Coordinates of C-alpha atoms in Angstrom, one line a residue:
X1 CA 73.2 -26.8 -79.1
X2 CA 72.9 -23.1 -78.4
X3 CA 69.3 -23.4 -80.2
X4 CA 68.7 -26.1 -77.7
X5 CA 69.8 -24.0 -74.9
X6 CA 67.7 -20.9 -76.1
X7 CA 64.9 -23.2 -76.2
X8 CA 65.3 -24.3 -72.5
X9 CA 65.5 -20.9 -71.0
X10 CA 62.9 -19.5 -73.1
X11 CA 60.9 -22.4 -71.8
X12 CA 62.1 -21.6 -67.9
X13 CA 61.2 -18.3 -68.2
X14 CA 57.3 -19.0 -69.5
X15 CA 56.9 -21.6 -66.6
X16 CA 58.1 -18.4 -63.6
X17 CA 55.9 -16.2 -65.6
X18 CA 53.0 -19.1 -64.9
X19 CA 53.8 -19.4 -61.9
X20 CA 54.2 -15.6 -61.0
X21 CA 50.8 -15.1 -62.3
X22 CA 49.4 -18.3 -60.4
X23 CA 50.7 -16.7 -57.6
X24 CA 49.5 -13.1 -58.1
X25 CA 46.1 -15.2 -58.8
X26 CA 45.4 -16.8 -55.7
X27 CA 46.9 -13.6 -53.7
X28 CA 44.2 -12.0 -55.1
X29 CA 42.0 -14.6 -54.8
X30 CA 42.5 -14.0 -51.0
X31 CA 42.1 -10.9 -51.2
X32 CA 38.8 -11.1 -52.3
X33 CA 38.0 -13.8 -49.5
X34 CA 39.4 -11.4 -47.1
X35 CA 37.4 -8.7 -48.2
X36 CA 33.8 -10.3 -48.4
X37 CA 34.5 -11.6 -44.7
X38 CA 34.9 -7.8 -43.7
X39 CA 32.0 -6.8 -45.6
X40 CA 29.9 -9.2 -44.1
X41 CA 31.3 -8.8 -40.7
X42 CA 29.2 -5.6 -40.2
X43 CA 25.4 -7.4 -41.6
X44 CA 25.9 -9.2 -38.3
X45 CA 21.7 -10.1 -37.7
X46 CA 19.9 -9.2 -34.4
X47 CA 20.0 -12.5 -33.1
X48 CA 24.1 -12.4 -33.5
X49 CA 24.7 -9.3 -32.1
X50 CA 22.3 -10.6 -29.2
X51 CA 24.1 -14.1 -28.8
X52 CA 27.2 -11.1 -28.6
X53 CA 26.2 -9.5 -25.7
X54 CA 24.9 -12.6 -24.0
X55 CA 28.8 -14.2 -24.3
X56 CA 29.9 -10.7 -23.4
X57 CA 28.2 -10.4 -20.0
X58 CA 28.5 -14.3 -19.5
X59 CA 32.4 -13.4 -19.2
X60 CA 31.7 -11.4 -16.3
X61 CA 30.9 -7.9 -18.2
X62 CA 29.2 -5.8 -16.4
X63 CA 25.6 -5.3 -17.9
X64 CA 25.3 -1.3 -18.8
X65 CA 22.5 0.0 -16.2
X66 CA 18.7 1.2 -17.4
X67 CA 18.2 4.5 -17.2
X68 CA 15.5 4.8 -14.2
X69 CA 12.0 6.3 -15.1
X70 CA 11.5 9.1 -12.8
X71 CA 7.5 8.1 -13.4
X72 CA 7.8 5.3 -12.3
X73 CA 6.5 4.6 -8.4
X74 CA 8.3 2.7 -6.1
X75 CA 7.4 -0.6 -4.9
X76 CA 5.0 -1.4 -2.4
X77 CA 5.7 -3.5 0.0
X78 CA 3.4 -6.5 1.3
X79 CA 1.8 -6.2 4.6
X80 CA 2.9 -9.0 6.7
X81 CA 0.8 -12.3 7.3
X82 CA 1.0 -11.4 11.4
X83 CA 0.9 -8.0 13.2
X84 CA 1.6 -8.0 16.7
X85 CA -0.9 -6.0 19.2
X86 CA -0.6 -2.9 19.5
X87 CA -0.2 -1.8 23.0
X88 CA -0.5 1.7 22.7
X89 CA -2.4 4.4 20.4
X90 CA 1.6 5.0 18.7
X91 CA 2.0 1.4 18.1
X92 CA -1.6 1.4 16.3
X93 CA -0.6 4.4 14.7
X94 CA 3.0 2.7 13.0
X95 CA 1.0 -0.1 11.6
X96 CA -1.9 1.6 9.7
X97 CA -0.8 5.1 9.9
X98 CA 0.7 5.2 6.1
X99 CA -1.6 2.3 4.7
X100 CA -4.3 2.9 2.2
X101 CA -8.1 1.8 2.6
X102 CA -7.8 -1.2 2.0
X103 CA -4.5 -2.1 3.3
X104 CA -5.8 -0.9 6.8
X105 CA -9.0 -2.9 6.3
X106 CA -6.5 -6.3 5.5
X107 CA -4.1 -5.2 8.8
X108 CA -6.9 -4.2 11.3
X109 CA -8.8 -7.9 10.0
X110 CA -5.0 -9.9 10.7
X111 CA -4.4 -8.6 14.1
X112 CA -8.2 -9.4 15.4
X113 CA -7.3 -13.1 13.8
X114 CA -3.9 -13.6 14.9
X115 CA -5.2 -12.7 18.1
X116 CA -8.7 -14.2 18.8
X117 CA -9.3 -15.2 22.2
X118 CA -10.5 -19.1 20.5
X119 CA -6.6 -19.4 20.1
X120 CA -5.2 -18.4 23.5
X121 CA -7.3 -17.2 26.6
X122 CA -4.9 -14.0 27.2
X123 CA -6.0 -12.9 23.5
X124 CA -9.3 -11.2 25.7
X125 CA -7.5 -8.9 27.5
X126 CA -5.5 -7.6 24.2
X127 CA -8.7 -7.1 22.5
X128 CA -10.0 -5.0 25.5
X129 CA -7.1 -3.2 24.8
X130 CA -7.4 -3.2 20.9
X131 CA -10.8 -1.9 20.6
X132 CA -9.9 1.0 23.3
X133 CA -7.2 2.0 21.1
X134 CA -9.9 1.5 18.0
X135 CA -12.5 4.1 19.4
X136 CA -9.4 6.5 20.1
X137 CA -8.2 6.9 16.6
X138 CA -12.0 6.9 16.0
X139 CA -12.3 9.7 17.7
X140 CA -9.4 11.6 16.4
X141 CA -9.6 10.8 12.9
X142 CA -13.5 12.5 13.2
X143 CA -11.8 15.7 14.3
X144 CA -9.7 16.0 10.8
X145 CA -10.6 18.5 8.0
X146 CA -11.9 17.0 5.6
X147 CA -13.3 14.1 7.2
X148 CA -12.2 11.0 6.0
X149 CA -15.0 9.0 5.9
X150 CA -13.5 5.9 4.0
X151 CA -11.2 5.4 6.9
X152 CA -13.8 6.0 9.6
X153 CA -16.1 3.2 7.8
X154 CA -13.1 0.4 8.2
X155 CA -12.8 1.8 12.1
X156 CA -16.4 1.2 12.4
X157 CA -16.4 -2.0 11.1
X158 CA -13.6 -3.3 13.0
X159 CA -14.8 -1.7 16.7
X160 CA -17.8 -3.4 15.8
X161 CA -16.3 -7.0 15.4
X162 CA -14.2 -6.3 18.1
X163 CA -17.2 -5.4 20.5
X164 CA -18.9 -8.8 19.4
X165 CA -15.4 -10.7 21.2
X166 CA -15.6 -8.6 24.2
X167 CA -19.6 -7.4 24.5
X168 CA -19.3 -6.1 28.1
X169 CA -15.8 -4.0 28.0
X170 CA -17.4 -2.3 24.6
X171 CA -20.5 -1.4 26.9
X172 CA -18.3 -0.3 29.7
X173 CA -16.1 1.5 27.2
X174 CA -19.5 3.3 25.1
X175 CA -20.8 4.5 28.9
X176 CA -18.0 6.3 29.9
X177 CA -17.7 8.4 26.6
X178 CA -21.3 9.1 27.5
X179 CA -20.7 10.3 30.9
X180 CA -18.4 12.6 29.7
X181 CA -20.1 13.8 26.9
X182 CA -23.0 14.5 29.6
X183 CA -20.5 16.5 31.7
X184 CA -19.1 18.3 29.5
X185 CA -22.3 19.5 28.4
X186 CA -23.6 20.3 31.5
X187 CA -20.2 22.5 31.9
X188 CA -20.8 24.8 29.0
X189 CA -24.5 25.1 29.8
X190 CA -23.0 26.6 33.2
X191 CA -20.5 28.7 31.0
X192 CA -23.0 30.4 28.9
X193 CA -22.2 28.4 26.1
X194 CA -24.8 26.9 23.4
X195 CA -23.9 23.4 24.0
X196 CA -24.0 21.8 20.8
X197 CA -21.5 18.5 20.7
X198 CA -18.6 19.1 18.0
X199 CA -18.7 16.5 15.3
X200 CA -16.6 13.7 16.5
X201 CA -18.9 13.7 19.2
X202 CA -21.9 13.1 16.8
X203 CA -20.1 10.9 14.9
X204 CA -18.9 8.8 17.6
X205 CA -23.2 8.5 18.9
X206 CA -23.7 7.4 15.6
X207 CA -21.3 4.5 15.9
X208 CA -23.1 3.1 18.9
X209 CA -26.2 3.3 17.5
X210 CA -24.7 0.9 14.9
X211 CA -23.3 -1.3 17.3
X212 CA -26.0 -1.5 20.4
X213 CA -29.9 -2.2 19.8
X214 CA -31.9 1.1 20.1
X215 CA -35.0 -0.6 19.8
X216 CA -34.5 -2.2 23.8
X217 CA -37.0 -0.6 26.1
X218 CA -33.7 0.3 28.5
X219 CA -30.3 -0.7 27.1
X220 CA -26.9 0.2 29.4
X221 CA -25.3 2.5 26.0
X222 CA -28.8 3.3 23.9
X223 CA -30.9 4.9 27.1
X224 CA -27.9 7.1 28.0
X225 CA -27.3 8.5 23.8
X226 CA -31.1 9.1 24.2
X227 CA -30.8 11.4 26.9
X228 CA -28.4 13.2 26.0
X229 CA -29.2 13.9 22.4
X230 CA -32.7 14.5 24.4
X231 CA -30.9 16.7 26.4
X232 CA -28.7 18.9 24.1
X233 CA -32.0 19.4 21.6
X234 CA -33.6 20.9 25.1
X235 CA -31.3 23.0 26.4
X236 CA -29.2 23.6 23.5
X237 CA -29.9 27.5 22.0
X238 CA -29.9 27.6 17.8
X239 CA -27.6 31.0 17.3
X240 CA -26.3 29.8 14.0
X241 CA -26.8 27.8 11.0
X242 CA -24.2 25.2 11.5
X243 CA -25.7 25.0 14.9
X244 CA -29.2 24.2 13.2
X245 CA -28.0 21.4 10.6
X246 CA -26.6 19.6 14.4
X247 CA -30.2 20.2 15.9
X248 CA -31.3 18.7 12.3
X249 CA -28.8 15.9 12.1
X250 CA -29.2 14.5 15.9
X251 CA -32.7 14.2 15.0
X252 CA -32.1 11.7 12.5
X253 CA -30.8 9.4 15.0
X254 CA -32.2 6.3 15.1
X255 CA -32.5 6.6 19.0
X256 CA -35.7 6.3 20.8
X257 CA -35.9 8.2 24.4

């Protein structure tokens, strides 16, 4: 009996000593397990860590911000499909005075359209008023220093489309610069003065040679430019070389007294 009983707790004791070790076994087992998910946790792919981010700023997140280029220009704004007249020479001046070439060729072309007189009989008198205020900032951009010719062509252009609408105001509006290009004239004749025209008065002759015939026998803006370029080459004394490249350049108008 007590060999019987040895037997039994010898037999006891090997079966906790299995099952200790099972134990131990899958403990470490788990172990393992746990410790290849950590390693892996950190190989997470690109596309992972971006599906990440994505479900971290889907929660409301905030997104961290760019850094801003400092190279980088700010955005242009669009020019508007419709411009409203200009009433005055600071009107004109707020819609095209920061615009580029070409954005001041697209505004001045929108206002003569939004505003043609075939769409409302009132539209006349604003383009009266228009290409006065056209031949103005003519006349003061052809002062500047250096001239800027790009933006003097798209002027030209447009005071000659706008003349087309309104042919007699654009005559009526080209005399009376003459007349007081002729007065003035005969003022600094009187003064002791050579004479000669300043360049935005030259310039401004050489528009309305581009917009009236000179070929007409008498015309009411072409006889008048001939006279007085006939005029300042007669009484008009050479004392310089700038004052001889004038005498030179108003005889390359296309006027015929």
């Amino acid at each position: 009996d007590d060999d019987e009983e040895d037997e039994e707790e010898e037999a006891n004791a090997d079966e906790e000593e299995e099952d200790n070790d099972d134990e131990e076994a899958e403990e470490a087992e788990e172990a393992g397990e746990e410790k290849e998910e950590l390693d892996f946790s950190g190989d997470k792919s690109d596309s992972d860590l971006w599906s990440d981010s994505e479900e971290q700023y889907e929660e409301g997140e905030p997104k961290p911000a760019k850094a801003k280029d400092p190279k980088a220009k700010a955005p242009v704004p669009e020019l508007p499909f419709t411009f409203p007249m200009p009433e005055t020479s600071h009107d004109l001046e707020k819609i095209v005075g920061q615009l580029s070439v070409e954005d001041t060729t697209v505004a001045l072309e929108r206002i003569r359209k939004c505003h043609a007189p075939t769409l409302k009989e009132d539209n006349r008198k604003k383009m009266q008023s228009f290409l006065g205020l056209l031949l103005q900032r003519f006349e003061m951009l052809s002062g500047q220093s250096p001239l800027p010719v790009d933006y003097l062509d798209v002027l030209a252009v447009n005071i000659a489309a706008v003349a087309n609408i309104v042919p007699f105001f654009a005559v009526t509006s080209a005399r009376a610069r003459l007349e007081k290009m002729a007065a003035r004239l005969r003022q600094r004749l009187r003064d002791g003065e050579t004479g000669w025209p300043p360049a935005r008065t030259i310039l401004l002759i050489s528009l309305f040679a581009d917009i009236f015939p000179t070929t007409d026998k008498q015309h009411p803006v072409s006889t008048p430019a001939a006279l007085y370029l006939g005029n300042v080459l007669a009484h008009c004394a050479v004392r310089s070389t700038r004052e001889a490249v004038t005498a030179v350049v108003e005889l390359q108008r296309d006027y015929e007294p």
